[in-house]
Every structure is written in structure tokens, then in C-alpha cells.
Tab-separated table of C-alpha atoms and ligand atoms in Angstrom:
chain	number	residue	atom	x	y	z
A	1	UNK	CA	52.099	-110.521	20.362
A	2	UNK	CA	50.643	-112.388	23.472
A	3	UNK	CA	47.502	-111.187	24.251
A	4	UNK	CA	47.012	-109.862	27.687
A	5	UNK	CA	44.567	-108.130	30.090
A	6	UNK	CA	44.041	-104.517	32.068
A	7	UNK	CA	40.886	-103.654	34.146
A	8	UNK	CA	38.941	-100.708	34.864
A	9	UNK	CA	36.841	-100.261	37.588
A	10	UNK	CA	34.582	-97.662	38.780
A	11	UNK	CA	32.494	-96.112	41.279
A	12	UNK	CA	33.063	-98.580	44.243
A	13	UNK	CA	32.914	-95.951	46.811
A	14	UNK	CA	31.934	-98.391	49.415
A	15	UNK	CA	32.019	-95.530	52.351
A	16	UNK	CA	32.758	-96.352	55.867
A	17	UNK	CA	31.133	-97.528	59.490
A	18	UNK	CA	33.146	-95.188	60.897
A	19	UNK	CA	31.998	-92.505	58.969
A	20	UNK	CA	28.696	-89.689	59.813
A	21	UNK	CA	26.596	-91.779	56.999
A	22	UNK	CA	27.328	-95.819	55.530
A	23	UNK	CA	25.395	-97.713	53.327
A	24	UNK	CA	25.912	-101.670	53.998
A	25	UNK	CA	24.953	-102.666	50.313
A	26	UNK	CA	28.271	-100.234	49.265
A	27	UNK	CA	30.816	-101.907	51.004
A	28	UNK	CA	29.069	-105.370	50.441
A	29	UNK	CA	29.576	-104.933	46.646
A	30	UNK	CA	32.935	-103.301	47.084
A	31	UNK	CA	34.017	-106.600	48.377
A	32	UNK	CA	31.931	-109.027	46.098
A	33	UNK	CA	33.910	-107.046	43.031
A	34	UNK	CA	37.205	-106.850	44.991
A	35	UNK	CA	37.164	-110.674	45.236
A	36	UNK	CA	36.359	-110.843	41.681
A	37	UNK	CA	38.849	-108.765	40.963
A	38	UNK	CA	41.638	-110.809	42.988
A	39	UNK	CA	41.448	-113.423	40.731
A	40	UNK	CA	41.527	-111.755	37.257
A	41	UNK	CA	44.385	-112.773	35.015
A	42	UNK	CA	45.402	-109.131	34.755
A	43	UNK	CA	48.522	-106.837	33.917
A	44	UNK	CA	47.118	-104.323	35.668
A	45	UNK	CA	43.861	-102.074	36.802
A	46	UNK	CA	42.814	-98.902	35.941
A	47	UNK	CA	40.229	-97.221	38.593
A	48	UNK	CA	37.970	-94.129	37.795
A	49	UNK	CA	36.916	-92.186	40.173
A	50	UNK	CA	34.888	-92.493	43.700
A	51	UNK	CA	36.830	-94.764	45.039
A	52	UNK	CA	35.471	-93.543	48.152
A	53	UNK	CA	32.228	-92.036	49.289
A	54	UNK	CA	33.806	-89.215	51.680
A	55	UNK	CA	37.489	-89.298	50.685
A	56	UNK	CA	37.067	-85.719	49.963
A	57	UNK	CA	36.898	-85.130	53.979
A	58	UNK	CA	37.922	-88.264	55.123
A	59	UNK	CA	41.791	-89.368	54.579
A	60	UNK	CA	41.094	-92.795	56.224
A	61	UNK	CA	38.843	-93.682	53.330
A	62	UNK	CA	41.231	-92.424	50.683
A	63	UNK	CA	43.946	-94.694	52.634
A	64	UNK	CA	41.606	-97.921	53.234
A	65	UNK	CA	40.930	-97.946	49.442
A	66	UNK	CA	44.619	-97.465	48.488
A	67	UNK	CA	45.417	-100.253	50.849
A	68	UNK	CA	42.215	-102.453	49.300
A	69	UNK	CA	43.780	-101.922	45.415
A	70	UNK	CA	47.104	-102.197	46.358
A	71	UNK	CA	46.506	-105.638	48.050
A	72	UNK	CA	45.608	-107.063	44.132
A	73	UNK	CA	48.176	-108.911	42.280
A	74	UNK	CA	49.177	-106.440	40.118
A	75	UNK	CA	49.538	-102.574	40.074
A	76	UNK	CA	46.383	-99.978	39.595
A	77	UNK	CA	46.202	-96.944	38.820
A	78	UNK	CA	43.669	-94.285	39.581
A	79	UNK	CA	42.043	-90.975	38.988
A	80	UNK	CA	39.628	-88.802	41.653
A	81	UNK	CA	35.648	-88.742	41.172
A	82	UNK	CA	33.923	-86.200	43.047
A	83	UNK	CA	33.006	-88.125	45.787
A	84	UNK	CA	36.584	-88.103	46.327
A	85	UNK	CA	37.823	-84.635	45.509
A	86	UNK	CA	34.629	-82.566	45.089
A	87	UNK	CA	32.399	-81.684	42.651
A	88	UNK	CA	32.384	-79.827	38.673
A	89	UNK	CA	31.971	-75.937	39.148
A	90	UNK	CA	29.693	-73.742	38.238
A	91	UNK	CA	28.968	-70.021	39.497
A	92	UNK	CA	24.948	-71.219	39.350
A	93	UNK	CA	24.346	-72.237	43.462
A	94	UNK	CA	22.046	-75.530	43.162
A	95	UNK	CA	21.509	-78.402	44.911
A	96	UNK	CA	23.792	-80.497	42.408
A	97	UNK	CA	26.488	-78.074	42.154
A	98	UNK	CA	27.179	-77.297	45.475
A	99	UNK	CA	30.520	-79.405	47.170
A	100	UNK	CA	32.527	-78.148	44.380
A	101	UNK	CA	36.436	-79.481	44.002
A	102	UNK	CA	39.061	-77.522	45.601
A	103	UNK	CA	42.605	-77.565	44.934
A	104	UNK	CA	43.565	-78.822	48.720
A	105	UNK	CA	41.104	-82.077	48.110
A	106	UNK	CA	42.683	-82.803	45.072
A	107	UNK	CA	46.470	-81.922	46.607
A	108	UNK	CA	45.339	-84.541	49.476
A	109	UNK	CA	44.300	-87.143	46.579
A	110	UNK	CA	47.254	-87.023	44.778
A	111	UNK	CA	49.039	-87.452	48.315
A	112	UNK	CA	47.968	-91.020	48.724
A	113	UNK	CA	47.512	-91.825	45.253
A	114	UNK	CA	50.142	-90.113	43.194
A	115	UNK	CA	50.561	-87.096	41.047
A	116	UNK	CA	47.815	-85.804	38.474
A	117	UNK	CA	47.561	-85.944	35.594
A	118	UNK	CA	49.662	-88.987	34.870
A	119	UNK	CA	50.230	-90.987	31.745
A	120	UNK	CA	52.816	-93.969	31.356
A	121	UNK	CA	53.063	-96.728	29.185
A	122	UNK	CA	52.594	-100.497	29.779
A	123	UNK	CA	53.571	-103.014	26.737
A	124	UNK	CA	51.569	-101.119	23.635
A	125	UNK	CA	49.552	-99.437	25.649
A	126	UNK	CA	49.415	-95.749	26.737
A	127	UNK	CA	47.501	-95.048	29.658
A	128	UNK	CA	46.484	-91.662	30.840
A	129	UNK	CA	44.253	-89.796	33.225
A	130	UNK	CA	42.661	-86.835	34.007
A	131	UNK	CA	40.455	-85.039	36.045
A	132	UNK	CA	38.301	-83.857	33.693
A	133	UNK	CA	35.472	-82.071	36.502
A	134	UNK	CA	38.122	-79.408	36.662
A	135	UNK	CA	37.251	-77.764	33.812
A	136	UNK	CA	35.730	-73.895	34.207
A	137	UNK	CA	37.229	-74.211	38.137
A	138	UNK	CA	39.905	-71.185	37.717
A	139	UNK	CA	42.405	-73.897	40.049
A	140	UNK	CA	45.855	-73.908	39.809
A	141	UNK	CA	44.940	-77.433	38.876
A	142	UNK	CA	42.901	-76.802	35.767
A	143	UNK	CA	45.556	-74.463	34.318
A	144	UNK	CA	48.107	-77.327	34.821
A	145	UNK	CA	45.289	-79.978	33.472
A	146	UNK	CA	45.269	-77.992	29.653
A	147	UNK	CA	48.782	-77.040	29.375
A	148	UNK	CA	49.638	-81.000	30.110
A	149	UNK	CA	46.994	-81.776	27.761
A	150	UNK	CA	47.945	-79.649	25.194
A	151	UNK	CA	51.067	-79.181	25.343
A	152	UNK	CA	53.135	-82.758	27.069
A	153	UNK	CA	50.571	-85.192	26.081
A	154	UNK	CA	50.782	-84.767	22.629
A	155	UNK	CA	55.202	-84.695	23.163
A	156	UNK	CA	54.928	-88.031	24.958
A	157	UNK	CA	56.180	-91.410	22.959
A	158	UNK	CA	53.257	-92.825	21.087
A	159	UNK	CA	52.114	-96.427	21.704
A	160	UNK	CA	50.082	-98.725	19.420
A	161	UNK	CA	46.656	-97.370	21.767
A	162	UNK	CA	46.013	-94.655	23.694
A	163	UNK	CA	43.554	-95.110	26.404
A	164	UNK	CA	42.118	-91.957	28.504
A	165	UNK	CA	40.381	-92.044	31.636
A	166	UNK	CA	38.524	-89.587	33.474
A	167	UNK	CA	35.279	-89.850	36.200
A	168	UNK	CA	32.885	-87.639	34.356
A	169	UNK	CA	31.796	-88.592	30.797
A	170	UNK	CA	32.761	-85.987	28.177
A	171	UNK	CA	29.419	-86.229	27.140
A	172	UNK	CA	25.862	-87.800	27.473
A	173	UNK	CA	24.291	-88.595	23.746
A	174	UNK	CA	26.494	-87.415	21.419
A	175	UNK	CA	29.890	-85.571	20.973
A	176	UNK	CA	28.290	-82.251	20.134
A	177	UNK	CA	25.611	-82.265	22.039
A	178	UNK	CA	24.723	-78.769	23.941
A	179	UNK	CA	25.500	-78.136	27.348
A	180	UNK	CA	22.750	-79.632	29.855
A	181	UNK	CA	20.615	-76.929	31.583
A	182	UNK	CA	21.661	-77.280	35.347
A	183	UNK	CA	18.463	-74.950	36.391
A	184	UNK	CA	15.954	-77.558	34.400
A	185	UNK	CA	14.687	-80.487	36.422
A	186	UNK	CA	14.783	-82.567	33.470
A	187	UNK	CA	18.186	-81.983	32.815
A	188	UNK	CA	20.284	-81.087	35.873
A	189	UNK	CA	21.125	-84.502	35.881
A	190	UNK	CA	22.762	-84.795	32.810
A	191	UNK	CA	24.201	-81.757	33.696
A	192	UNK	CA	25.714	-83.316	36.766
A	193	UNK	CA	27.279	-86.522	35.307
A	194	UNK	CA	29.121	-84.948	31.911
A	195	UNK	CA	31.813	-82.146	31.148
A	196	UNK	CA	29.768	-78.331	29.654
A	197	UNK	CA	31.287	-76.952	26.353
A	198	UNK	CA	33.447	-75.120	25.793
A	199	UNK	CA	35.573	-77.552	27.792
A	200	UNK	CA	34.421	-80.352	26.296
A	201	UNK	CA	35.258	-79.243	22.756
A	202	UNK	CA	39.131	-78.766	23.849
A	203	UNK	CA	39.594	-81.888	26.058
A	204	UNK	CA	38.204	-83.912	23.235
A	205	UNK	CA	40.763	-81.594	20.752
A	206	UNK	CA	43.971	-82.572	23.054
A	207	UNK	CA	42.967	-86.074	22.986
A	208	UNK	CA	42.880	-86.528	19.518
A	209	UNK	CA	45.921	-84.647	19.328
A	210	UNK	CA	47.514	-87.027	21.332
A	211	UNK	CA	46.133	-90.325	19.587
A	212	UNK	CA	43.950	-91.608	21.791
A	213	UNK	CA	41.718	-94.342	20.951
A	214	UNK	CA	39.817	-95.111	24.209
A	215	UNK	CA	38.118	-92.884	26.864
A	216	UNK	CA	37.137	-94.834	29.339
A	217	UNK	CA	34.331	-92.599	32.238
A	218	UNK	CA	32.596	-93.676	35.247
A	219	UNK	CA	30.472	-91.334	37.655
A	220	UNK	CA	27.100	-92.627	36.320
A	221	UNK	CA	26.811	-96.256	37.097
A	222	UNK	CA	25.206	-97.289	33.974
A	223	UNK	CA	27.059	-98.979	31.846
A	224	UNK	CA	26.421	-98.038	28.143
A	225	UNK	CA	27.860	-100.413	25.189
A	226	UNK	CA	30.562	-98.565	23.359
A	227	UNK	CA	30.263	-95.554	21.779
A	228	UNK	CA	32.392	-94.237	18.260
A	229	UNK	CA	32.368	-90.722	17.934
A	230	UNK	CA	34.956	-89.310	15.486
A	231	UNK	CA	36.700	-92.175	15.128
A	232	UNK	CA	37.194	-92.589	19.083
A	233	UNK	CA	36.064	-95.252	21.144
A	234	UNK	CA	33.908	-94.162	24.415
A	235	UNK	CA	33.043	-96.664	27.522
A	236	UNK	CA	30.634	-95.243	29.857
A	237	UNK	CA	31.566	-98.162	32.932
A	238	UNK	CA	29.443	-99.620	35.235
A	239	UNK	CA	29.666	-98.735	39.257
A	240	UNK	CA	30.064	-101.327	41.692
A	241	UNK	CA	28.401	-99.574	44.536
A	242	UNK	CA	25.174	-99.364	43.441
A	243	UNK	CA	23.189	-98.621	40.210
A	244	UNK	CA	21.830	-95.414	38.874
A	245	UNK	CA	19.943	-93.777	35.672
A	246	UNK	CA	18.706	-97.492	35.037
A	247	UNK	CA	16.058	-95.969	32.545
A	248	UNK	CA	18.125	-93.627	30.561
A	249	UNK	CA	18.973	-94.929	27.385
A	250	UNK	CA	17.366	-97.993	25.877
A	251	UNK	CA	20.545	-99.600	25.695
A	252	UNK	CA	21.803	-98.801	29.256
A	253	UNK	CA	22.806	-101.651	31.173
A	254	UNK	CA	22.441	-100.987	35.203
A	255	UNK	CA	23.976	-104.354	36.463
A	256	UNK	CA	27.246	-103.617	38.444
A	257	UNK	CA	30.705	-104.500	37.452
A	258	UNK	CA	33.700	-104.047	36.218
A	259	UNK	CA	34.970	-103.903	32.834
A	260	UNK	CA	37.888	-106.493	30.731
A	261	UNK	CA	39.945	-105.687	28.262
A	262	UNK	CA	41.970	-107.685	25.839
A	263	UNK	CA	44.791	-106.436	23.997
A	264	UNK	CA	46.315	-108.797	21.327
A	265	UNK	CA	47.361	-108.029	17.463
A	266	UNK	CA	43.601	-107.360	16.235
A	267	UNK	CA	43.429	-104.425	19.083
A	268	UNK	CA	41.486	-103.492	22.137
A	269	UNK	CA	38.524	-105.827	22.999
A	270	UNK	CA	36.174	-105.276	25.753
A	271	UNK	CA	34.238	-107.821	27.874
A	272	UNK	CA	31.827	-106.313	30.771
A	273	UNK	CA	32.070	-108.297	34.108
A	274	UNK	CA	29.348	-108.219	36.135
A	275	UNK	CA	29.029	-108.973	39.427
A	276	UNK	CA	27.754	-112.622	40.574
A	277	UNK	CA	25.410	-111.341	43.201
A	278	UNK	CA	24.131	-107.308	44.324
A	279	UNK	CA	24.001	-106.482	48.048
A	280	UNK	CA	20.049	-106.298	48.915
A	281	UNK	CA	20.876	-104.727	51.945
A	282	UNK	CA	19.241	-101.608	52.960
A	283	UNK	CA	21.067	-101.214	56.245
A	284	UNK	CA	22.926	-97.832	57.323
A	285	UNK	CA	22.537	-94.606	58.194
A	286	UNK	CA	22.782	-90.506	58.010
A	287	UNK	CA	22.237	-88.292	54.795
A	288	UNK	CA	22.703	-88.828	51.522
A	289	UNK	CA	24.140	-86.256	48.704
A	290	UNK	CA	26.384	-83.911	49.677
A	291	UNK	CA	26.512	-82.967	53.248
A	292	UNK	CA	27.127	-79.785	54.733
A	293	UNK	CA	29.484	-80.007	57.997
A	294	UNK	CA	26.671	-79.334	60.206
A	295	UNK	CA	25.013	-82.597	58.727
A	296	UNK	CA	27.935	-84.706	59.995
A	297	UNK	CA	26.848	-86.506	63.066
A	298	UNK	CA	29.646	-88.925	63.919
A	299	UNK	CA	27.705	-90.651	66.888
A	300	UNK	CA	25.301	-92.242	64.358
A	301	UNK	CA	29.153	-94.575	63.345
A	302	UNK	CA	28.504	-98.148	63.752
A	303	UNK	CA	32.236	-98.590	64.720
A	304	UNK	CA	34.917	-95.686	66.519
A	305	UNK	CA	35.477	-92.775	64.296
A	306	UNK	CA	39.144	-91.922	63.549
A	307	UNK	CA	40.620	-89.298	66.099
A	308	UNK	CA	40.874	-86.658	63.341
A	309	UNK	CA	37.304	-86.593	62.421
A	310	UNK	CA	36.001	-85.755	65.641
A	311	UNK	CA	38.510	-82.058	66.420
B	401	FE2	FE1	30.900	-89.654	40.693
């Protein structure tokens, strides 16, 4: 077989100047990577998650970054990170678990950016995503999530590799670990950036059910070398906006980038692509986190805000 080459990229949410809040540095490294991207030898990209920084209020971000990643030179494919849709659930009301996803964010995702979950297969390769943050909702959408997990996944044609992608990791350490304490400072976020058993336990059950071999997360931006954990292969990606959790894990790599893989008769190689130069900028302006709509001041916007925004 002739080797060849997919992509995934993460976390570029480079945010708007027409937006209540922007961050120059963002958009700067949005571009740095897109240009980097534009001249990958590539069969295609796979994107996971915050491709935007508001696209869960904002349509005209969802549709500039479908526009950006449909302007490569070959197709991508993508699945929503909180930023875009909203955030994991929990009933526990804190400061990391409030802006939780709601089935008419994720409806208006999968508007502009097709159906979820999806899976399809390119040469050997089966690629599938998820949105894994879903889990422990009570949506619509998480009830359709497990019963296409567990019950069309596993019916689907089986390729030589199976590769899984969803925004949140599955976990932090280990497989098994147990769940992260949201109400503990030291923990809340690990809590925020991984998926709480018992969900875990199943989503990892369907994939092995299903063969894959690769699960492939963003949502942190720290890039951690590969992971094996019962015989499956887990990539923790870099962001391109900007880095976070640089101190983590001994082995965690903060640099921002993108990530290369190779497929070819010995299997699935990965190469980590980082970008030639990060954005030093500290321009911007308005409120970080997760906004309330009284927060949203649209006359900070460096350029006009879109109509829609300002009803
Ligand atoms: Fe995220």
C-alpha cells in the first residue's frame, strides 16, 4: 500500500473582532497553523472540537471556521468542543460547570457542519466521532450518542484501523482512574477537561466493541505523547490557540500544533507539528470563561458586529 497522510487539529478557536470579547494571539495562531496546514500533503483533516470560541452563540463564527477548513485542499471533518456547543453536565452549579450543552447548540452545529455522530471510511481507515461531553445530559442527543455507539458502530464495515475522535479526553492518568472531584480546587480541573464514570466505562466498552485503535481528544491544549491503555492507542492533541496545563504531567508538551499521521503497511504513525512561531500578542478585550448574556458588551468589537447579535 502507498502510504498516505490525515490530520487532526484541535482547539483553534481563534474567536472574533466582531464578537463581545477577542483575543489577538487566537486568531494570530489560527492563521500561522491554517497556513501550515495549507500546505500539508494530506488526504484529509480531522478537527476536534472548539473550532470556535463563541460558536455556541455566535453562528458567524461556526460559519467563518467552516469556510476557513473548507478552503484546504482536501476535505475535514469535525466534531463540537464546548466552546462550540456548551459545556459537560452536571446537577453540581460551579463555576466550571455552568454553560452546559443544550440540544439546540448542538442541532445548530450539526447545521453547518453535518450530522452527529458520523463515521465513514477513507482507504483503510475508519473514522468516527463523537461528542463525548454529552454523557449524563438526559438530551435527546445523548440517548442517540449510546444507541449509535452500541448498537450501529459496532454493525458498520470494519477497516484495517479504527480511529475515534471526541473534544474531551476519556480520561486524565489512567483508564480507570476515579471520577475528578468538581467541588475540590485541586481537581475541578481535571474534572473539567475528561468524561466522569460511569460514562466513561461504556464509551470506552462501545469502542472496543467496534475495533477501534485510536482515540484521538483535544479540549486541554497539552499535548501528551501517546498513551496504550488496553490495547488502545490515546492522543491527547495539542491546541493551536493558546497553551494550557503546561505543568501537568512531566511529559506534557505545551507547544501548539497540530498533529500527522502516516498510514502505510506497518500501521498508524504519528508525527506532532508544531507551530513555527506563537502569537505574543496580548491585545483584545472583554471577559474570559464563560459569559453570562449580561456580560456581552458588543460595543467593546473592534470591527461591526453581525446584525443578529445585536436584537
Ligand atoms: Fe474545549
Amino acid at each position: 500500500m502507498q502510504p498516505w497522510r490525515f490530520l487532526c487539529a484541535c482547539d483553534m478557536q481563534p474567536g472574533s473582532p466582531r464578537s463581545f470579547r477577542y483575543a489577538a494571539k487566537c486568531r494570530e495562531n489560527w492563521y500561522t497553523a491554517l497556513e501550515q496546514l495549507r500546505d500539508e500533503e494530506a488526504e484529509l483533516l480531522i478537527v476536534g472540537g472548539d473550532l470556535t470560541r463563541d460558536g455556541s452563540i455566535h453562528d458567524f463564527e461556526l460559519e467563518e471556521l467552516q469556510a476557513e477548513l473548507g478552503s484546504l485542499p482536501y476535505p475535514f471533518r469535525a466534531v463540537p468542543g464546548n466552546m462550540d456547543t456548551g459545556n459537560k453536565h452536571t446537577d453540581i452549579a460551579h463555576l466550571k460547570s455552568h454553560a452546559q450543552v443544550t440540544g439546540e447548540q448542538l442541532d445548530r452545529f450539526a447545521q453547518v457542519f453535518g450530522e452527529l455522530p458520523w463515521s465513514f471510511m477513507h482507504r483503510n481507515v475508519r473514522f468516527s466521532g463523537i461528542y463525548g461531553a454529552l454523557a449524563g445530559s438526559g438530551l435527546p442527543h445523548e440517548e442517540r450518542m449510546w444507541q449509535w455507539l452500541e448498537e450501529e458502530l459496532p454493525a458498520l464495515p470494519r477497516a484495517d484501523h479504527h480511529v475515534m475522535v471526541m473534544h474531551y479526553a476519556l480520561f486524565i492518568d489512567e483508564l480507570r482512574e476515579a471520577n475528578w472531584d468538581l467541588t475540590n480546587p485541586d481537581e475541578n480541573t481535571a474534572w473539567y477537561f475528561c468524561i466522569d464514570e460511569p460514562h466513561r466505562s461504556r464509551m470506552f466498552a462501545a469502542m472496543q466493541a467496534s475495533g477501534v485503535e485510536i482515540v484521538l481528544s483535544g479540549h486541554i491544549h497539552c499535548r501528551r505523547p501517546e498513551q496504550v491503555a488496553e490495547g488502545v492507542r490515546f492522543f491527547k492533541c495539542a491546541g493551536i490557540a493558546f497553551p494550557q496545563w503546561a505543568d501537568r504531567w512531566p511529559d506534557g508538551d505545551p507547544r501548539l500544533g497540530y498533529h500527522r499521521f502516516e498510514v502505510s503497511d506497518a500501521g498508524i504513525s504519528e508525527t506532532f507539528v508544531p507551530l513555527p512561531v506563537e502569537s505574543a500578542s496580548d491585545e483584545g478585550y472583554g471577559p474570559g470563561g464563560h459569559p453570562s448574556v449580561d456580560q456581552r458588551d458588543y460595543s467593546l468589537a473592534w470591527e461591526p458586529p453581525p446584525a443578529e447579535v445585536l436584537d
